[in-house]
Short mmCIF file of N, CA and C in Angstrom, two decimals:
data_model
loop_
_atom_site.label_atom_id
_atom_site.label_comp_id
_atom_site.label_asym_id
_atom_site.label_seq_id
_atom_site.Cartn_x
_atom_site.Cartn_y
_atom_site.Cartn_z
N GLN A 1 -89.38 105.19 89.71
CA GLN A 1 -89.55 106.53 90.27
C GLN A 1 -88.46 106.87 91.28
N SER A 2 -87.44 106.07 91.37
CA SER A 2 -86.42 106.25 92.40
C SER A 2 -85.64 107.56 92.26
N ASN A 3 -85.70 108.21 91.11
CA ASN A 3 -85.02 109.49 90.94
C ASN A 3 -85.76 110.63 91.62
N TYR A 4 -86.97 110.37 92.08
CA TYR A 4 -87.82 111.43 92.62
C TYR A 4 -87.95 111.34 94.12
N GLN A 5 -88.14 112.50 94.72
CA GLN A 5 -88.31 112.60 96.17
C GLN A 5 -89.71 112.18 96.60
N VAL A 6 -90.72 112.53 95.82
CA VAL A 6 -92.11 112.18 96.11
C VAL A 6 -92.60 111.27 94.99
N ARG A 7 -93.06 110.08 95.37
CA ARG A 7 -93.46 109.06 94.40
C ARG A 7 -94.89 108.64 94.66
N PHE A 8 -95.52 108.03 93.66
CA PHE A 8 -96.90 107.58 93.81
C PHE A 8 -97.12 106.29 93.04
N ASP A 9 -97.84 105.35 93.70
CA ASP A 9 -98.21 104.11 93.03
C ASP A 9 -99.44 103.53 93.73
N TRP A 10 -99.86 102.35 93.27
CA TRP A 10 -101.09 101.72 93.76
C TRP A 10 -100.82 100.37 94.42
N GLY A 11 -101.49 100.09 95.52
CA GLY A 11 -101.52 98.78 96.16
C GLY A 11 -100.20 98.34 96.75
N ALA A 12 -100.23 97.15 97.35
CA ALA A 12 -99.05 96.61 98.02
C ALA A 12 -97.88 96.41 97.06
N ALA A 13 -98.17 95.94 95.84
CA ALA A 13 -97.10 95.74 94.85
C ALA A 13 -96.47 97.08 94.47
N GLY A 14 -97.30 98.09 94.30
CA GLY A 14 -96.79 99.43 94.01
C GLY A 14 -95.96 99.97 95.16
N ALA A 15 -96.42 99.71 96.38
CA ALA A 15 -95.67 100.15 97.57
C ALA A 15 -94.28 99.53 97.57
N SER A 16 -94.22 98.24 97.31
CA SER A 16 -92.92 97.55 97.27
C SER A 16 -92.01 98.14 96.19
N ALA A 17 -92.60 98.49 95.06
CA ALA A 17 -91.81 99.01 93.95
C ALA A 17 -91.23 100.39 94.24
N ILE A 18 -91.99 101.27 94.85
CA ILE A 18 -91.50 102.65 95.04
C ILE A 18 -90.92 102.91 96.42
N ALA A 19 -91.02 101.95 97.34
CA ALA A 19 -90.51 102.15 98.69
C ALA A 19 -89.09 101.63 98.87
N VAL A 20 -88.50 101.11 97.81
CA VAL A 20 -87.19 100.47 97.90
C VAL A 20 -86.17 101.33 98.65
N ASP A 21 -86.00 102.58 98.29
CA ASP A 21 -85.04 103.44 98.99
C ASP A 21 -85.73 104.66 99.61
N ALA A 22 -87.03 104.56 99.81
CA ALA A 22 -87.78 105.67 100.41
C ALA A 22 -87.53 105.70 101.91
N ASP A 23 -87.63 106.89 102.48
CA ASP A 23 -87.47 107.05 103.93
C ASP A 23 -88.76 106.74 104.68
N ALA A 24 -89.89 106.84 104.00
CA ALA A 24 -91.19 106.54 104.62
C ALA A 24 -92.22 106.26 103.53
N VAL A 25 -93.29 105.59 103.95
CA VAL A 25 -94.41 105.28 103.06
C VAL A 25 -95.67 105.89 103.68
N VAL A 26 -96.46 106.53 102.86
CA VAL A 26 -97.77 107.02 103.29
C VAL A 26 -98.80 106.12 102.63
N TRP A 27 -99.54 105.38 103.43
CA TRP A 27 -100.56 104.45 102.95
C TRP A 27 -101.89 105.18 102.94
N ILE A 28 -102.47 105.31 101.75
CA ILE A 28 -103.71 106.05 101.56
C ILE A 28 -104.85 105.06 101.36
N ASP A 29 -105.75 105.02 102.32
CA ASP A 29 -106.94 104.17 102.24
C ASP A 29 -108.09 104.97 102.83
N GLU A 30 -108.62 105.87 102.03
CA GLU A 30 -109.60 106.85 102.49
C GLU A 30 -110.80 106.22 103.18
N LEU A 31 -111.23 105.05 102.74
CA LEU A 31 -112.38 104.40 103.37
C LEU A 31 -111.98 103.27 104.32
N GLY A 32 -110.68 103.02 104.45
CA GLY A 32 -110.16 102.12 105.46
C GLY A 32 -110.50 100.66 105.34
N GLU A 33 -110.39 100.08 104.16
CA GLU A 33 -110.77 98.68 103.98
C GLU A 33 -109.63 97.74 103.59
N GLU A 34 -108.46 98.28 103.24
CA GLU A 34 -107.38 97.44 102.73
C GLU A 34 -106.29 97.23 103.79
N PRO A 35 -105.66 96.05 103.80
CA PRO A 35 -104.56 95.81 104.75
C PRO A 35 -103.32 96.63 104.41
N VAL A 36 -102.57 96.98 105.43
CA VAL A 36 -101.37 97.79 105.29
C VAL A 36 -100.22 96.91 104.81
N PRO A 37 -99.43 97.39 103.84
CA PRO A 37 -98.30 96.57 103.37
C PRO A 37 -97.27 96.37 104.47
N ASP A 38 -96.56 95.27 104.37
CA ASP A 38 -95.56 94.93 105.37
C ASP A 38 -94.23 95.59 105.02
N LEU A 39 -94.16 96.89 105.26
CA LEU A 39 -92.97 97.69 105.00
C LEU A 39 -92.68 98.52 106.24
N PRO A 40 -91.44 98.92 106.46
CA PRO A 40 -91.13 99.76 107.62
C PRO A 40 -91.55 101.21 107.40
N ASP A 41 -91.79 101.90 108.48
CA ASP A 41 -92.10 103.32 108.52
C ASP A 41 -93.27 103.69 107.61
N VAL A 42 -94.42 103.13 107.91
CA VAL A 42 -95.64 103.40 107.16
C VAL A 42 -96.56 104.24 108.05
N VAL A 43 -97.02 105.37 107.50
CA VAL A 43 -98.00 106.19 108.20
C VAL A 43 -99.27 106.25 107.36
N ALA A 44 -100.38 106.53 108.03
CA ALA A 44 -101.66 106.66 107.34
C ALA A 44 -101.78 108.06 106.75
N GLY A 45 -102.36 108.13 105.57
CA GLY A 45 -102.63 109.42 104.95
C GLY A 45 -104.06 109.49 104.48
N SER A 46 -104.61 110.68 104.47
CA SER A 46 -105.98 110.90 104.02
C SER A 46 -106.13 112.37 103.67
N ILE A 47 -107.28 112.73 103.15
CA ILE A 47 -107.52 114.14 102.88
C ILE A 47 -107.46 114.92 104.19
N ALA A 48 -108.09 114.39 105.23
CA ALA A 48 -108.13 115.07 106.52
C ALA A 48 -106.75 115.23 107.14
N SER A 49 -105.86 114.27 106.94
CA SER A 49 -104.54 114.34 107.57
C SER A 49 -103.45 114.86 106.63
N SER A 50 -103.81 115.33 105.46
CA SER A 50 -102.80 115.72 104.47
C SER A 50 -101.85 116.79 104.99
N ALA A 51 -102.35 117.82 105.64
CA ALA A 51 -101.47 118.87 106.16
C ALA A 51 -100.59 118.33 107.28
N ALA A 52 -101.14 117.46 108.13
CA ALA A 52 -100.35 116.87 109.22
C ALA A 52 -99.24 115.99 108.65
N VAL A 53 -99.54 115.21 107.62
CA VAL A 53 -98.51 114.37 106.99
C VAL A 53 -97.44 115.24 106.37
N ALA A 54 -97.82 116.36 105.79
CA ALA A 54 -96.84 117.27 105.21
C ALA A 54 -95.92 117.84 106.28
N ARG A 55 -96.48 118.27 107.40
CA ARG A 55 -95.65 118.79 108.50
C ARG A 55 -94.72 117.70 109.04
N TRP A 56 -95.26 116.49 109.19
CA TRP A 56 -94.47 115.35 109.66
C TRP A 56 -93.31 115.08 108.70
N SER A 57 -93.59 115.15 107.40
CA SER A 57 -92.56 114.92 106.38
C SER A 57 -91.44 115.96 106.48
N LEU A 58 -91.81 117.20 106.71
CA LEU A 58 -90.81 118.26 106.82
C LEU A 58 -89.94 118.04 108.07
N VAL A 59 -90.55 117.65 109.17
CA VAL A 59 -89.80 117.35 110.39
C VAL A 59 -88.85 116.18 110.14
N ARG A 60 -89.35 115.14 109.48
CA ARG A 60 -88.49 113.98 109.18
C ARG A 60 -87.32 114.38 108.29
N GLN A 61 -87.58 115.25 107.32
CA GLN A 61 -86.50 115.70 106.45
C GLN A 61 -85.45 116.45 107.26
N GLU A 62 -85.88 117.30 108.17
CA GLU A 62 -84.94 118.04 109.02
C GLU A 62 -84.15 117.08 109.91
N GLN A 63 -84.82 116.04 110.44
CA GLN A 63 -84.13 115.05 111.28
C GLN A 63 -83.07 114.29 110.49
N LEU A 64 -83.37 113.98 109.24
CA LEU A 64 -82.42 113.25 108.40
C LEU A 64 -81.26 114.13 107.95
N GLY A 65 -81.50 115.43 107.96
CA GLY A 65 -80.44 116.35 107.55
C GLY A 65 -80.18 116.33 106.06
N GLY A 66 -81.12 115.85 105.31
CA GLY A 66 -80.97 115.79 103.86
C GLY A 66 -82.31 115.59 103.20
N ARG A 67 -82.24 115.14 102.01
CA ARG A 67 -83.43 114.96 101.21
C ARG A 67 -84.29 113.80 101.72
N PHE A 68 -85.55 114.05 101.96
CA PHE A 68 -86.50 113.06 102.46
C PHE A 68 -87.26 112.47 101.27
N ARG A 69 -87.18 111.15 101.11
CA ARG A 69 -87.85 110.47 100.01
C ARG A 69 -89.08 109.77 100.56
N ILE A 70 -90.22 110.04 99.94
CA ILE A 70 -91.49 109.53 100.47
C ILE A 70 -92.30 108.86 99.37
N ALA A 71 -92.79 107.68 99.68
CA ALA A 71 -93.62 106.92 98.75
C ALA A 71 -95.07 107.05 99.20
N VAL A 72 -95.89 107.64 98.37
CA VAL A 72 -97.32 107.79 98.65
C VAL A 72 -98.02 106.70 97.86
N VAL A 73 -98.77 105.86 98.58
CA VAL A 73 -99.37 104.69 97.94
C VAL A 73 -100.88 104.69 98.18
N ALA A 74 -101.63 104.68 97.09
CA ALA A 74 -103.08 104.55 97.17
C ALA A 74 -103.43 103.07 97.28
N ALA A 75 -104.18 102.71 98.28
CA ALA A 75 -104.52 101.30 98.51
C ALA A 75 -105.31 100.71 97.35
N GLY A 76 -106.25 101.47 96.82
CA GLY A 76 -107.16 100.91 95.82
C GLY A 76 -108.03 99.86 96.48
N VAL A 77 -108.69 99.07 95.68
CA VAL A 77 -109.56 98.01 96.20
C VAL A 77 -109.09 96.69 95.60
N THR A 78 -108.79 95.73 96.45
CA THR A 78 -108.33 94.43 95.97
C THR A 78 -109.53 93.57 95.62
N GLY A 79 -109.60 93.16 94.36
CA GLY A 79 -110.70 92.32 93.89
C GLY A 79 -110.51 90.87 94.29
N SER A 80 -111.51 90.05 94.03
CA SER A 80 -111.45 88.64 94.38
C SER A 80 -110.34 87.91 93.64
N ASP A 81 -109.89 88.48 92.51
CA ASP A 81 -108.79 87.88 91.75
C ASP A 81 -107.41 88.36 92.24
N GLY A 82 -107.40 89.21 93.26
CA GLY A 82 -106.16 89.72 93.82
C GLY A 82 -105.64 90.98 93.13
N ALA A 83 -106.28 91.37 92.04
CA ALA A 83 -105.85 92.57 91.32
C ALA A 83 -106.36 93.81 92.05
N VAL A 84 -105.57 94.88 92.00
CA VAL A 84 -105.96 96.13 92.63
C VAL A 84 -106.80 96.94 91.65
N ARG A 85 -107.97 97.34 92.10
CA ARG A 85 -108.89 98.14 91.29
C ARG A 85 -108.75 99.61 91.67
N PHE A 86 -108.88 100.47 90.71
CA PHE A 86 -108.85 101.93 90.92
C PHE A 86 -109.92 102.32 91.93
N ALA A 87 -109.57 103.25 92.82
CA ALA A 87 -110.52 103.79 93.79
C ALA A 87 -110.35 105.30 93.81
N VAL A 88 -111.34 106.02 93.32
CA VAL A 88 -111.23 107.47 93.19
C VAL A 88 -110.96 108.13 94.53
N GLU A 89 -111.52 107.57 95.61
CA GLU A 89 -111.31 108.18 96.93
C GLU A 89 -109.83 108.12 97.33
N ASP A 90 -109.14 107.06 96.96
CA ASP A 90 -107.73 106.94 97.29
C ASP A 90 -106.86 107.82 96.39
N LEU A 91 -107.25 107.97 95.13
CA LEU A 91 -106.54 108.88 94.24
C LEU A 91 -106.63 110.31 94.76
N LEU A 92 -107.83 110.73 95.12
CA LEU A 92 -108.01 112.10 95.61
C LEU A 92 -107.25 112.33 96.92
N ALA A 93 -107.29 111.37 97.82
CA ALA A 93 -106.57 111.51 99.09
C ALA A 93 -105.07 111.52 98.86
N ALA A 94 -104.57 110.67 97.98
CA ALA A 94 -103.13 110.68 97.67
C ALA A 94 -102.74 112.03 97.08
N GLY A 95 -103.57 112.53 96.20
CA GLY A 95 -103.30 113.85 95.60
C GLY A 95 -103.27 114.95 96.65
N ALA A 96 -104.18 114.88 97.63
CA ALA A 96 -104.21 115.88 98.70
C ALA A 96 -102.91 115.82 99.51
N VAL A 97 -102.45 114.62 99.81
CA VAL A 97 -101.21 114.46 100.58
C VAL A 97 -100.02 114.97 99.77
N ILE A 98 -99.94 114.60 98.51
CA ILE A 98 -98.82 115.03 97.66
C ILE A 98 -98.82 116.55 97.51
N GLU A 99 -99.99 117.14 97.32
CA GLU A 99 -100.09 118.59 97.20
C GLU A 99 -99.64 119.28 98.49
N ALA A 100 -100.05 118.75 99.64
CA ALA A 100 -99.67 119.33 100.93
C ALA A 100 -98.17 119.20 101.16
N ILE A 101 -97.59 118.07 100.77
CA ILE A 101 -96.14 117.88 100.91
C ILE A 101 -95.40 118.89 100.04
N ALA A 102 -95.90 119.13 98.84
CA ALA A 102 -95.28 120.12 97.96
C ALA A 102 -95.37 121.52 98.56
N ALA A 103 -96.48 121.81 99.23
CA ALA A 103 -96.68 123.14 99.81
C ALA A 103 -95.67 123.46 100.91
N VAL A 104 -95.09 122.42 101.55
CA VAL A 104 -94.06 122.67 102.58
C VAL A 104 -92.65 122.62 101.99
N GLY A 105 -92.56 122.45 100.67
CA GLY A 105 -91.27 122.52 100.01
C GLY A 105 -90.65 121.21 99.57
N ILE A 106 -91.32 120.10 99.83
CA ILE A 106 -90.82 118.80 99.36
C ILE A 106 -91.57 118.52 98.06
N ASP A 107 -90.98 118.96 96.97
CA ASP A 107 -91.76 119.02 95.73
C ASP A 107 -91.10 118.42 94.50
N HIS A 108 -90.06 117.62 94.68
CA HIS A 108 -89.46 116.95 93.53
C HIS A 108 -90.27 115.68 93.28
N GLN A 109 -91.36 115.83 92.50
CA GLN A 109 -92.36 114.77 92.32
C GLN A 109 -92.16 114.00 91.03
N SER A 110 -92.45 112.69 91.13
CA SER A 110 -92.50 111.88 89.92
C SER A 110 -93.70 112.33 89.09
N PRO A 111 -93.72 112.03 87.80
CA PRO A 111 -94.89 112.35 86.99
C PRO A 111 -96.17 111.74 87.57
N GLU A 112 -96.06 110.53 88.11
CA GLU A 112 -97.22 109.86 88.70
C GLU A 112 -97.74 110.64 89.90
N ALA A 113 -96.83 111.12 90.74
CA ALA A 113 -97.22 111.92 91.90
C ALA A 113 -97.82 113.25 91.47
N ALA A 114 -97.22 113.88 90.48
CA ALA A 114 -97.73 115.16 89.99
C ALA A 114 -99.15 115.00 89.42
N ALA A 115 -99.40 113.90 88.73
CA ALA A 115 -100.73 113.67 88.16
C ALA A 115 -101.77 113.47 89.27
N ALA A 116 -101.40 112.75 90.32
CA ALA A 116 -102.33 112.55 91.44
C ALA A 116 -102.63 113.89 92.12
N ALA A 117 -101.60 114.70 92.32
CA ALA A 117 -101.80 116.01 92.94
C ALA A 117 -102.70 116.89 92.07
N ALA A 118 -102.49 116.84 90.76
CA ALA A 118 -103.31 117.63 89.85
C ALA A 118 -104.77 117.17 89.87
N ALA A 119 -104.98 115.87 90.00
CA ALA A 119 -106.35 115.36 90.09
C ALA A 119 -107.05 115.94 91.31
N TYR A 120 -106.36 115.94 92.44
CA TYR A 120 -106.97 116.50 93.64
C TYR A 120 -107.20 118.00 93.51
N THR A 121 -106.18 118.70 93.02
CA THR A 121 -106.29 120.16 92.88
C THR A 121 -107.49 120.52 92.00
N GLY A 122 -107.65 119.82 90.90
CA GLY A 122 -108.75 120.11 89.99
C GLY A 122 -110.12 119.71 90.52
N LEU A 123 -110.15 118.73 91.41
CA LEU A 123 -111.44 118.20 91.89
C LEU A 123 -111.69 118.46 93.37
N ARG A 124 -110.85 119.27 93.99
CA ARG A 124 -110.94 119.53 95.43
C ARG A 124 -112.35 119.90 95.89
N GLN A 125 -113.01 120.78 95.17
CA GLN A 125 -114.34 121.23 95.58
C GLN A 125 -115.40 120.14 95.47
N ALA A 126 -115.14 119.14 94.64
CA ALA A 126 -116.11 118.05 94.46
C ALA A 126 -115.71 116.79 95.22
N ALA A 127 -114.63 116.83 95.98
CA ALA A 127 -114.09 115.62 96.61
C ALA A 127 -115.12 114.90 97.47
N ARG A 128 -115.82 115.62 98.32
CA ARG A 128 -116.80 114.97 99.20
C ARG A 128 -117.85 114.21 98.39
N HIS A 129 -118.38 114.85 97.36
CA HIS A 129 -119.39 114.20 96.53
C HIS A 129 -118.80 113.00 95.79
N LEU A 130 -117.63 113.18 95.18
CA LEU A 130 -117.03 112.09 94.41
C LEU A 130 -116.76 110.87 95.29
N ILE A 131 -116.30 111.11 96.51
CA ILE A 131 -116.02 109.98 97.41
C ILE A 131 -117.32 109.30 97.80
N SER A 132 -118.33 110.06 98.18
CA SER A 132 -119.59 109.43 98.61
C SER A 132 -120.30 108.72 97.46
N ALA A 133 -120.07 109.18 96.23
CA ALA A 133 -120.72 108.56 95.07
C ALA A 133 -119.87 107.47 94.42
N SER A 134 -118.67 107.24 94.94
CA SER A 134 -117.77 106.26 94.32
C SER A 134 -118.30 104.84 94.45
N VAL A 135 -117.81 103.98 93.59
CA VAL A 135 -118.19 102.57 93.62
C VAL A 135 -117.86 101.97 94.99
N SER A 136 -116.67 102.25 95.48
CA SER A 136 -116.25 101.69 96.77
C SER A 136 -117.19 102.12 97.89
N SER A 137 -117.52 103.39 97.92
CA SER A 137 -118.40 103.91 98.95
C SER A 137 -119.78 103.25 98.87
N ARG A 138 -120.28 103.11 97.66
CA ARG A 138 -121.59 102.47 97.49
C ARG A 138 -121.53 101.00 97.88
N GLU A 139 -120.44 100.30 97.54
CA GLU A 139 -120.30 98.90 97.91
C GLU A 139 -120.24 98.72 99.43
N LEU A 140 -119.69 99.71 100.11
CA LEU A 140 -119.57 99.66 101.57
C LEU A 140 -120.79 100.26 102.28
N GLY A 141 -121.81 100.59 101.50
CA GLY A 141 -123.02 101.17 102.10
C GLY A 141 -122.83 102.61 102.50
N LYS A 142 -122.05 103.35 101.73
CA LYS A 142 -121.76 104.76 101.97
C LYS A 142 -121.32 105.00 103.41
N PRO A 143 -120.15 104.52 103.77
CA PRO A 143 -119.67 104.73 105.14
C PRO A 143 -119.48 106.22 105.42
N ALA A 144 -119.64 106.57 106.66
CA ALA A 144 -119.41 107.96 107.06
C ALA A 144 -117.92 108.24 106.96
N PHE A 145 -117.57 109.37 106.43
CA PHE A 145 -116.17 109.77 106.39
C PHE A 145 -116.13 111.26 106.71
N ASP A 146 -115.04 111.68 107.29
CA ASP A 146 -114.90 113.04 107.77
C ASP A 146 -113.69 113.68 107.10
N LEU A 147 -113.88 114.80 106.46
CA LEU A 147 -112.79 115.50 105.80
C LEU A 147 -112.27 116.66 106.65
N THR A 148 -112.74 116.75 107.89
CA THR A 148 -112.26 117.80 108.78
C THR A 148 -110.77 117.58 109.06
N PRO A 149 -109.95 118.61 108.88
CA PRO A 149 -108.50 118.44 109.10
C PRO A 149 -108.18 117.94 110.51
N VAL A 150 -107.19 117.06 110.56
CA VAL A 150 -106.69 116.53 111.84
C VAL A 150 -105.20 116.86 111.95
N ASP A 151 -104.72 116.92 113.19
CA ASP A 151 -103.32 117.28 113.42
C ASP A 151 -102.41 116.10 113.66
N ASP A 152 -102.98 114.93 113.84
CA ASP A 152 -102.17 113.76 114.19
C ASP A 152 -101.82 112.92 112.96
N VAL A 153 -100.62 112.36 112.99
CA VAL A 153 -100.18 111.41 111.98
C VAL A 153 -100.17 110.05 112.66
N ILE A 154 -100.84 109.09 112.07
CA ILE A 154 -100.94 107.76 112.65
C ILE A 154 -99.88 106.85 112.05
N GLN A 155 -99.02 106.34 112.92
CA GLN A 155 -97.97 105.41 112.50
C GLN A 155 -98.59 104.02 112.39
N LEU A 156 -98.59 103.44 111.20
CA LEU A 156 -99.16 102.11 110.98
C LEU A 156 -98.12 101.01 111.18
N ARG A 157 -96.90 101.28 110.77
CA ARG A 157 -95.78 100.37 110.97
C ARG A 157 -94.58 101.22 111.35
N PRO A 158 -93.87 100.85 112.41
CA PRO A 158 -92.72 101.65 112.83
C PRO A 158 -91.53 101.53 111.89
N ALA A 159 -90.66 102.51 111.99
CA ALA A 159 -89.40 102.46 111.23
C ALA A 159 -88.54 101.35 111.81
N ASP A 160 -87.67 100.81 110.98
CA ASP A 160 -86.74 99.76 111.46
C ASP A 160 -85.80 100.30 112.50
#
């Protein structure tokens, strides 16, 4: 996906694959259970922070004075075998972030990123229900989650 400005993949291995020449990584873990990959310049992303991440991305692009490349990574759920399992809550949150980034003009998306954004766009009205009914949410005892928009971007790992 290196030809694209906005990329999307799953888990730590996916992060490593698409972050090679990215300017930043957005780690999406809507229910907050997976460890953050050991990469530079990682920020947290979620449905609630999607607009804030988009504004942050635009500022970063202006600071760089050129094209800002961003890797959006859905954490998924790591199984006991080490494999990453699909997590609908992370797909929807990644899609929300990708859609918000496109809305501020950073929209040269990989097909994978475009598909995640389309998933969120099509299911936006059902997102709260889908997340609360997801396997991950049920396994965690339906943790409380808040989709109220926030203005802060949380830096998980600083830039080099």
